[in-house]
Coordinates of C-alpha atoms and ligand atoms in Angstrom, one line a residue:
M1 CA 54.4 28.7 22.4
T2 CA 56.6 25.7 22.9
P3 CA 55.2 22.5 21.2
D4 CA 55.5 20.1 24.3
M5 CA 54.9 17.0 22.3
P6 CA 57.1 14.0 23.0
Q7 CA 59.6 13.1 20.0
Q8 CA 57.9 9.7 19.7
R9 CA 54.3 10.8 19.4
Q10 CA 55.3 13.4 17.0
T11 CA 57.0 10.7 14.7
E12 CA 54.0 8.2 15.2
A13 CA 51.6 11.0 14.2
K14 CA 53.6 11.8 11.3
A15 CA 53.7 8.4 10.1
Q16 CA 49.9 8.3 9.9
A17 CA 48.3 9.2 6.7
N18 CA 46.6 12.4 6.3
L19 CA 44.6 13.2 9.5
G20 CA 42.9 16.1 8.0
E21 CA 43.4 19.2 5.8
V22 CA 43.8 22.3 7.8
L23 CA 43.9 26.0 6.7
I24 CA 45.7 28.4 9.3
V25 CA 45.0 32.0 8.7
E26 CA 47.3 34.1 11.1
D27 CA 49.1 37.5 10.1
T28 CA 51.8 36.9 12.7
P29 CA 54.5 34.9 11.1
T30 CA 56.0 33.6 14.2
S31 CA 52.5 32.1 15.5
L32 CA 51.8 30.8 12.1
R33 CA 54.9 29.1 11.9
L34 CA 54.5 27.5 15.3
L35 CA 51.0 26.5 14.6
A36 CA 51.8 25.1 11.2
S37 CA 54.8 23.0 12.5
L38 CA 52.8 21.7 15.4
L39 CA 50.0 20.5 13.4
D40 CA 52.2 19.3 10.5
Q41 CA 54.1 17.1 13.1
A42 CA 50.9 15.8 14.5
G43 CA 50.0 14.4 11.0
Y44 CA 47.7 17.0 9.6
K45 CA 47.9 18.3 6.0
V46 CA 48.5 22.0 6.7
R47 CA 48.2 25.2 4.5
V48 CA 48.8 28.6 5.5
A49 CA 47.4 32.2 4.7
H50 CA 48.7 35.3 6.0
D51 CA 45.6 37.7 5.4
G52 CA 42.0 37.2 5.0
E53 CA 41.8 37.8 1.3
L54 CA 44.4 34.9 0.8
A55 CA 42.3 32.8 3.2
L56 CA 39.2 33.2 1.1
W57 CA 40.9 32.6 -2.1
S58 CA 42.6 29.4 -0.7
A59 CA 39.5 28.1 0.8
Q60 CA 37.6 28.6 -2.3
A61 CA 40.2 27.0 -4.6
Y62 CA 40.5 23.8 -2.5
P63 CA 38.2 23.7 0.6
P64 CA 40.0 22.5 3.9
E65 CA 38.4 20.4 6.5
L66 CA 39.0 22.9 9.2
I67 CA 40.1 26.5 9.4
L68 CA 42.0 28.0 12.3
L69 CA 41.4 31.9 11.8
D70 CA 43.0 34.7 13.8
V71 CA 40.3 37.1 14.8
R72 CA 42.3 40.3 14.5
M73 CA 44.2 40.9 11.2
P74 CA 44.8 43.8 8.9
G75 CA 42.5 44.1 5.8
I76 CA 39.7 41.7 6.0
D77 CA 39.6 40.6 9.6
G78 CA 38.7 37.1 10.8
L79 CA 35.2 38.0 11.7
E80 CA 34.5 39.2 8.1
V81 CA 36.4 36.1 6.6
C82 CA 34.2 33.8 8.7
R83 CA 30.9 35.7 7.5
R84 CA 31.8 35.3 3.9
L85 CA 32.7 31.7 4.4
K86 CA 29.2 31.0 6.0
Q87 CA 27.6 32.9 3.1
S88 CA 28.9 30.2 0.6
A89 CA 27.0 27.1 0.1
Q90 CA 30.0 25.3 -0.7
L91 CA 32.1 26.4 2.3
R92 CA 29.6 27.1 4.9
D93 CA 30.0 23.6 6.6
I94 CA 33.8 24.0 7.1
P95 CA 34.2 24.3 10.9
V96 CA 36.1 27.5 11.8
I97 CA 38.0 27.9 15.1
F98 CA 39.0 31.4 15.9
L99 CA 42.3 32.3 17.4
S100 CA 42.2 35.1 19.9
A101 CA 43.4 36.4 23.1
Q102 CA 42.3 34.3 25.9
S103 CA 40.8 37.1 27.9
D104 CA 39.0 38.8 24.9
T105 CA 35.2 38.0 25.7
E106 CA 34.0 40.5 23.2
D107 CA 36.0 38.8 20.4
K108 CA 34.6 35.4 21.3
L109 CA 31.0 36.7 21.3
R110 CA 31.3 38.4 17.9
G111 CA 33.0 35.2 16.6
F112 CA 30.2 33.0 17.4
E113 CA 27.9 35.5 16.0
A114 CA 29.9 35.2 12.8
G115 CA 29.7 31.4 12.7
A116 CA 32.8 30.1 14.6
I117 CA 32.5 26.7 16.2
D118 CA 35.2 27.3 18.9
F119 CA 38.0 29.3 20.2
I120 CA 41.7 28.7 20.9
G121 CA 43.2 31.2 23.2
K122 CA 46.5 32.9 22.9
P123 CA 49.3 32.3 23.8
Y124 CA 48.6 28.9 22.3
Q125 CA 48.9 25.6 24.4
A126 CA 50.0 22.7 22.1
P127 CA 47.7 20.0 23.8
E128 CA 44.8 22.5 23.6
V129 CA 45.4 23.2 19.9
L130 CA 45.8 19.5 19.2
A131 CA 42.7 18.5 21.1
R132 CA 40.4 21.1 19.6
T133 CA 41.7 20.3 16.2
E134 CA 41.3 16.6 16.5
A135 CA 37.7 17.0 18.1
H136 CA 36.3 19.4 15.4
L137 CA 37.7 17.5 12.6
A138 CA 36.3 14.2 13.9
L139 CA 33.0 15.9 14.4
A140 CA 33.0 17.5 10.9
R141 CA 33.9 14.0 9.4
S142 CA 31.1 12.3 11.3
Q143 CA 28.6 15.0 10.3
R144 CA 29.6 14.6 6.7
A145 CA 29.4 10.8 6.9
L146 CA 25.9 11.3 8.5
A147 CA 24.8 13.7 5.9
L148 CA 26.0 11.3 3.2
A149 CA 24.1 8.3 4.8
N150 CA 21.2 10.5 5.2
A151 CA 21.2 11.4 1.5
E152 CA 21.7 7.8 0.5
L153 CA 18.8 6.8 2.8
T154 CA 16.6 9.5 1.1
S155 CA 17.6 8.3 -2.2
T156 CA 17.1 4.7 -1.3
M157 CA 13.7 5.5 0.1
A158 CA 12.7 7.5 -3.1
Q159 CA 13.8 4.5 -5.2
L160 CA 11.8 2.2 -3.0
Q161 CA 8.8 4.3 -3.2
A162 CA 9.1 4.5 -7.0
T163 CA 9.5 0.6 -7.3
R164 CA 6.5 0.3 -5.0
E165 CA 4.4 2.5 -7.1
D166 CA 5.6 0.7 -10.3
L167 CA 4.6 -2.6 -8.6
Q168 CA 1.1 -1.2 -7.5
R169 CA 0.6 0.1 -11.2
A170 CA 1.7 -3.3 -12.7
E171 CA -0.4 -5.2 -10.1
R172 CA -3.4 -3.1 -11.0
L173 CA -2.8 -3.5 -14.8
A174 CA -2.4 -7.2 -14.2
A175 CA -5.7 -7.3 -12.2
L176 CA -7.5 -5.1 -14.7
G177 CA -6.1 -7.5 -17.5
T178 CA -7.3 -10.6 -15.7
M179 CA -10.9 -8.9 -15.1
V180 CA -11.1 -7.9 -18.7
A181 CA -10.2 -11.3 -20.0
G182 CA -12.6 -12.7 -17.4
V183 CA -15.5 -10.6 -18.5
A184 CA -14.9 -11.1 -22.2
H185 CA -14.6 -14.9 -21.6
E186 CA -17.9 -14.9 -19.8
L187 CA -20.0 -12.9 -22.2
N188 CA -18.5 -14.5 -25.1
T189 CA -20.5 -17.7 -24.7
P190 CA -23.8 -16.2 -24.4
I191 CA -23.2 -13.5 -26.9
G192 CA -21.7 -16.1 -29.5
N193 CA -24.8 -18.2 -28.9
C194 CA -27.1 -15.2 -29.6
M195 CA -25.3 -14.3 -32.8
L196 CA -25.3 -18.0 -34.2
C197 CA -28.9 -18.0 -33.4
A198 CA -29.8 -14.6 -34.9
S199 CA -27.8 -15.0 -38.0
T200 CA -29.5 -18.6 -38.7
Q201 CA -32.9 -17.1 -38.1
D202 CA -31.9 -14.2 -40.4
Q203 CA -31.1 -16.6 -43.3
R204 CA -34.2 -18.6 -42.6
A205 CA -36.4 -15.5 -42.7
R206 CA -34.9 -14.5 -46.0
D207 CA -35.5 -17.8 -47.6
F208 CA -39.0 -17.7 -46.2
A209 CA -39.6 -14.3 -47.8
E210 CA -38.0 -15.5 -51.1
A211 CA -40.2 -18.6 -51.1
A212 CA -43.3 -16.5 -50.3
A213 CA -42.5 -14.1 -53.0
S214 CA -42.2 -16.8 -55.7
N215 CA -45.3 -18.6 -54.5
R216 CA -43.3 -21.6 -53.7
L217 CA -44.4 -21.6 -50.1
R218 CA -45.9 -24.8 -48.9
R219 CA -47.7 -25.4 -45.5
S220 CA -45.0 -27.6 -44.1
D221 CA -42.4 -24.7 -44.8
L222 CA -44.6 -22.4 -42.8
N223 CA -44.9 -24.8 -39.9
A224 CA -41.1 -25.5 -39.8
F225 CA -40.4 -21.7 -39.9
V226 CA -42.8 -21.1 -36.9
D227 CA -41.3 -24.0 -35.0
Y228 CA -37.8 -22.8 -35.7
T229 CA -38.6 -19.2 -34.8
V230 CA -40.2 -20.2 -31.5
Q231 CA -37.0 -22.3 -30.5
A232 CA -34.8 -19.5 -31.7
S233 CA -36.5 -16.9 -29.7
A234 CA -36.3 -19.1 -26.6
L235 CA -32.6 -19.7 -27.1
L236 CA -32.1 -16.0 -27.8
L237 CA -33.8 -15.1 -24.6
R238 CA -32.0 -17.6 -22.5
N239 CA -28.7 -16.4 -23.7
L240 CA -29.6 -12.7 -23.2
V241 CA -30.8 -13.4 -19.6
A242 CA -27.5 -15.2 -19.0
A243 CA -25.6 -12.2 -20.4
S244 CA -27.6 -9.7 -18.6
R245 CA -27.1 -11.7 -15.2
L246 CA -23.4 -11.7 -15.8
I247 CA -23.5 -8.0 -16.4
D248 CA -25.3 -7.5 -13.2
S249 CA -22.6 -9.6 -11.4
F250 CA -20.1 -7.4 -13.1
K251 CA -21.7 -4.2 -11.9
Q252 CA -21.7 -5.5 -8.3
V253 CA -18.2 -6.2 -8.5
A254 CA -17.5 -2.6 -9.5
T255 CA -19.9 -0.7 -7.2
G256 CA -19.9 -3.0 -4.2
Q257 CA -23.4 -1.6 -3.1
A258 CA -22.2 1.9 -3.0
G259 CA -25.8 3.1 -2.9
S260 CA -27.3 1.1 -0.1
V261 CA -28.7 2.5 3.0
R262 CA -27.7 1.5 6.5
C263 CA -30.8 0.6 8.7
R264 CA -31.9 -1.3 11.9
F265 CA -33.2 -4.7 11.6
D266 CA -33.5 -8.1 13.5
L267 CA -31.0 -10.6 12.2
A268 CA -33.3 -13.6 13.0
H269 CA -36.1 -12.0 11.0
L270 CA -33.6 -11.6 8.1
L271 CA -32.6 -15.0 8.1
V272 CA -36.0 -16.4 8.1
E273 CA -36.8 -14.3 5.0
V274 CA -33.5 -15.1 3.2
L275 CA -33.4 -18.7 4.1
G276 CA -37.2 -19.1 3.4
C277 CA -36.5 -18.2 -0.4
L278 CA -33.8 -20.9 -0.3
R279 CA -35.7 -23.6 1.2
P280 CA -37.3 -25.0 -1.8
H281 CA -34.0 -25.3 -3.5
L282 CA -32.5 -27.1 -0.5
H283 CA -35.5 -29.4 -0.3
A284 CA -35.3 -30.2 -4.0
A285 CA -31.6 -31.2 -3.4
G286 CA -32.4 -33.2 -0.3
V287 CA -30.4 -31.1 1.8
T288 CA -31.4 -30.0 5.4
L289 CA -31.1 -26.7 6.7
E290 CA -30.4 -26.0 10.3
I291 CA -30.2 -22.5 12.0
A292 CA -28.6 -21.9 15.2
A293 CA -29.1 -18.2 15.8
A294 CA -29.1 -16.4 19.2
P295 CA -32.3 -14.5 19.5
G296 CA -32.7 -10.6 19.7
I297 CA -29.5 -9.8 17.7
V298 CA -30.3 -6.4 16.4
M299 CA -28.1 -5.0 13.6
E300 CA -27.7 -1.5 12.3
S301 CA -26.3 -2.6 9.0
Y302 CA -27.0 -3.3 5.3
P303 CA -29.7 -6.1 5.2
G304 CA -29.5 -6.1 1.4
A305 CA -25.7 -6.9 1.5
L306 CA -26.1 -9.6 4.2
D307 CA -29.1 -11.3 2.2
Q308 CA -26.7 -11.5 -0.9
V309 CA -23.8 -12.8 1.1
I310 CA -25.9 -15.6 2.8
N311 CA -27.6 -16.4 -0.4
Q312 CA -24.2 -16.8 -2.2
L313 CA -22.7 -19.0 0.5
V314 CA -25.9 -21.3 0.8
R315 CA -26.2 -21.4 -3.1
N316 CA -22.4 -22.5 -3.4
A317 CA -22.9 -25.2 -0.8
L318 CA -25.7 -26.7 -3.0
I319 CA -23.9 -26.2 -6.2
H320 CA -20.4 -27.3 -5.2
G321 CA -21.0 -29.3 -2.2
F322 CA -23.7 -31.7 -3.0
H323 CA -24.3 -34.0 -5.9
G324 CA -27.5 -35.7 -4.8
D325 CA -26.0 -36.9 -1.5
A326 CA -28.6 -38.2 1.0
S327 CA -27.1 -36.7 4.2
G328 CA -26.5 -33.2 2.9
A329 CA -26.7 -30.7 5.5
V330 CA -26.3 -26.7 5.7
R331 CA -26.0 -25.0 9.0
I332 CA -26.2 -21.3 9.8
E333 CA -24.8 -19.9 13.0
A334 CA -25.2 -16.5 14.4
A335 CA -24.0 -15.0 17.8
T336 CA -22.8 -11.7 18.9
E337 CA -20.1 -10.7 21.3
D338 CA -18.8 -7.1 22.3
G339 CA -20.9 -5.7 19.4
Q340 CA -19.5 -8.1 16.9
L341 CA -21.5 -10.5 14.9
T342 CA -20.0 -13.9 14.0
L343 CA -22.2 -15.6 11.2
A344 CA -21.1 -18.9 9.9
C345 CA -22.4 -21.0 7.0
C346 CA -21.2 -24.5 7.3
D347 CA -21.8 -27.7 5.0
N348 CA -20.8 -31.2 5.1
G349 CA -20.4 -31.4 1.3
A350 CA -17.5 -32.2 -1.0
G351 CA -15.3 -29.6 0.6
I352 CA -12.8 -27.3 -1.1
A353 CA -9.4 -28.6 -2.0
E354 CA -6.5 -27.3 0.1
G355 CA -4.8 -25.6 -2.9
D356 CA -8.0 -23.8 -3.8
L357 CA -8.7 -22.3 -0.3
A358 CA -6.7 -19.4 -0.9
R359 CA -8.1 -18.6 -4.2
V360 CA -11.9 -18.9 -4.0
F361 CA -12.3 -15.1 -3.1
E362 CA -10.4 -14.2 -6.4
P363 CA -12.4 -12.9 -9.2
F364 CA -13.2 -15.6 -11.9
F365 CA -11.8 -18.5 -9.7
T366 CA -14.2 -21.4 -10.4
T367 CA -14.0 -25.1 -10.3
R368 CA -17.1 -25.1 -12.7
M369 CA -15.6 -23.3 -15.6
G370 CA -18.0 -24.0 -18.8
Q371 CA -20.6 -25.4 -16.4
G372 CA -22.3 -22.1 -15.3
G373 CA -19.6 -21.1 -12.9
T374 CA -18.5 -17.4 -13.2
G375 CA -16.1 -17.3 -10.2
L376 CA -17.6 -14.0 -9.2
G377 CA -19.9 -15.1 -6.3
L378 CA -17.4 -15.3 -3.4
H379 CA -15.4 -12.3 -4.9
I380 CA -18.7 -10.2 -4.7
V381 CA -19.2 -11.7 -1.2
H382 CA -15.8 -10.7 -0.2
N383 CA -16.3 -7.0 -1.5
L384 CA -19.7 -6.8 0.3
V385 CA -18.2 -8.0 3.6
T386 CA -15.1 -5.8 3.5
N387 CA -16.5 -2.6 1.9
V388 CA -20.2 -2.6 2.9
L389 CA -20.4 -4.5 6.1
G390 CA -16.9 -3.4 7.4
G391 CA -15.9 -7.0 8.3
T392 CA -13.9 -9.9 7.2
I393 CA -14.6 -13.4 5.9
K394 CA -12.6 -16.6 6.0
V395 CA -13.2 -20.1 4.9
T396 CA -11.9 -23.4 6.3
S397 CA -12.5 -26.9 4.7
G398 CA -11.8 -30.4 6.2
G399 CA -12.9 -33.0 8.3
G400 CA -15.9 -33.2 6.4
E401 CA -17.1 -29.5 7.0
T402 CA -16.7 -26.5 5.0
R403 CA -17.0 -23.3 7.0
F404 CA -17.4 -19.8 5.9
V405 CA -17.1 -17.5 8.8
L406 CA -18.2 -13.9 8.6
R407 CA -17.3 -11.3 11.3
C408 CA -18.6 -7.7 11.2
P409 CA -19.7 -5.0 13.7
C410 CA -23.5 -5.0 14.5
L411 CA -23.2 -1.3 13.8
A412 CA -21.8 -0.9 10.4
P413 CA -19.6 1.8 9.3
A414 CA -22.2 4.2 7.8
L415 CA -22.5 7.1 5.5
E416 CA -26.3 7.4 5.7
V417 CA -28.4 6.1 8.5
Q418 CA -32.0 5.3 8.1
R419 CA -34.0 4.1 11.2
L420 CA -36.6 1.5 10.7
P421 CA -38.7 -0.1 13.6
V422 CA -37.2 -3.2 15.0
T423 CA -39.4 -6.1 13.9
G424 CA -40.5 -8.9 16.3
T425 CA -38.2 -11.8 16.5
P426 CA -39.7 -14.6 14.6
D427 CA -40.1 -18.1 15.7
L428 CA -36.6 -19.5 15.1
A429 CA -35.1 -22.5 16.9
T430 CA -32.1 -21.2 18.4
S431 CA -29.5 -23.9 20.0
G432 CA -31.4 -26.8 18.6
G433 CA -31.9 -25.4 15.1
V434 CA -34.6 -26.0 12.6
S435 CA -34.5 -28.6 9.7
S436 CA -35.9 -27.9 6.4
Ligands
LIG1 N1 -19.5 -24.7 -0.1 C1 -18.6 -25.0 -0.9 N2 -18.3 -26.2 -1.0 C2 -17.4 -26.7 -2.1 N3 -16.7 -25.6 -3.0 C3 -17.0 -24.4 -2.8 C4 -18.0 -23.9 -1.9 N4 -18.1 -22.8 -1.9 C5 -17.2 -22.3 -2.7 N5 -16.5 -23.3 -3.5 C6 -15.5 -23.1 -4.5 O1 -15.2 -21.9 -4.7 C7 -15.3 -21.6 -5.9 C8 -15.5 -20.2 -6.3 O2 -16.9 -19.8 -5.8 P1 -17.6 -18.7 -6.5 O3 -16.9 -17.5 -6.5 O4 -19.1 -18.4 -6.0 O5 -17.8 -19.1 -8.0 P2 -18.7 -20.2 -8.9 O6 -19.9 -20.5 -7.8 O7 -19.3 -19.3 -10.0 O8 -17.9 -21.2 -9.3 C9 -16.1 -22.5 -6.5 O9 -15.9 -22.7 -8.0 C10 -15.9 -23.8 -5.9 O10 -14.8 -24.5 -6.3
LIG2 MG1 -20.9 -19.2 -6.7

C-alpha cells in the first residue's frame, strides 16, 4: 500500500490534536508500519501490537478507542482476540475492525460472529482505511456521549423522583400537622369548658358533703347547690355535644362516606326533602328560597352525600351571607346534559373576599374563628363531591352573587349498586321556582 494522501492534508491532520487512540494489531511488520504511519500522519494516536497476546495486554492496560485487528496471526489469532475483548465488561464496547484479505468471505463471516464492527480489505487502500477509521471512531464517540447523557438523565430522573417523594412526604406531614393542630384547637374549647365546669362542680360537691357531715347545712345551701348543679350539667352537656359534633365532622373528613351505598333516586324528590328541613331556618332568617330544577332528573348516585352537600352550602349561605338583611335569597338550580348533573347553590349575601376564594375548601379555613366556625364544612363538601359523587365543585363570588357549582355524573362511580324504585316527581316549580 502507498499512502496517497496529499502532503498538505497530512500536515494539517497532524496539526490537529488527538483524533483518537487506535491500536493496530498486525503480525506482518511492513503492513504494520504502513498502517501506523498512515494513521499517525492523519492525526491519530497510534499504538501497535505484533501478536494477539500483546494486543490483549495493551488493550487491558490502556483501552484504546478503536482496534484494527488482523484476522490471521500465529498464536492467538484475531478472532480469538476479538472474542476475549467482547467478554470483558471494560473492553467490550471498543469497536474492532478486522484486517483481512478482500476476497475472504469466510474470515468476514467469522469476524462478525466474533464481534467485529467492520472490515478493511488487504491490500490496504489509504482512503478506505482513513474513512472507516474516522467513521467508526466518530460512531463510538457519539455512542459513548449518548450513553453518558443517558446515564446523567437516568440519575437526574432518579434525583427528581426522590425530591418529588421528599416534597410529597413534607407536604403530607405539613397537612397532617395542620390537621392535628386544627383538631386540637377546635376540641380544646369544649373540653376546656367541660373540665372547668366539672372541677368546680367537684369542689362544690365536696364542700356540700363536708357541710352535710358536720350538720352545718342550711336550706339555702341546698338550693344553691341544686341550682348550680342544674346549670353545670347543662353547660357540660352543651360542650360535650359540641365536642361530639366536631368529632363527627372529623370522622367525615377521614372516611368520606366510604360505607355509603349507591342507589337510584329522583333529584327533585331529594331536593324537596333536603330543602324542606332547611326551610324553617331560612324562614327564621328572612331568606327566600327559589328552586329551579329541571323535572325528571334521575340519579344513580349517593343521596346521603348529595343531601350533606346541599345542607352545608345552604347553611353556609345563611351563616356567612346574611345578617338579618331583608332581601336575602338563596337559589338552587339543577339541570343535566350528556349524563352530567350541574347543581348550583347561589345566594345574594355578603359574598366571599377574592383572597379567600381559593382557600374556602381547605380544612380549617374559616372567617368565623371563635364564633362556632370549624372551617370543615366546605372541606367535607369537597371530599364528598370528589371522592363519593365523582365530580367537581367550584365557587365564584362577585357582582352580588356567590355561586357554588357542582358537576357530577348522574351515574356515580360505584362499588356497590342497590336499586330502589324511582319515586314520583314531586310538585316542584321548575323554571319559575318556588319561594319559601
Ligand atoms: N355562601 C357563603 N357566603 C359567604 N362566605 C361563605 C359562604 N360559604 C362559605 N363561605 C366562607 O367559606 C368559609 C369556609 O366555610 P366552611 O368550610 O363551611 O367553614 P365554616 O362554615 O365553619 O366557617 C367560611 O368561613 C366563609 O368565610
Ligand atoms: Mg360551614
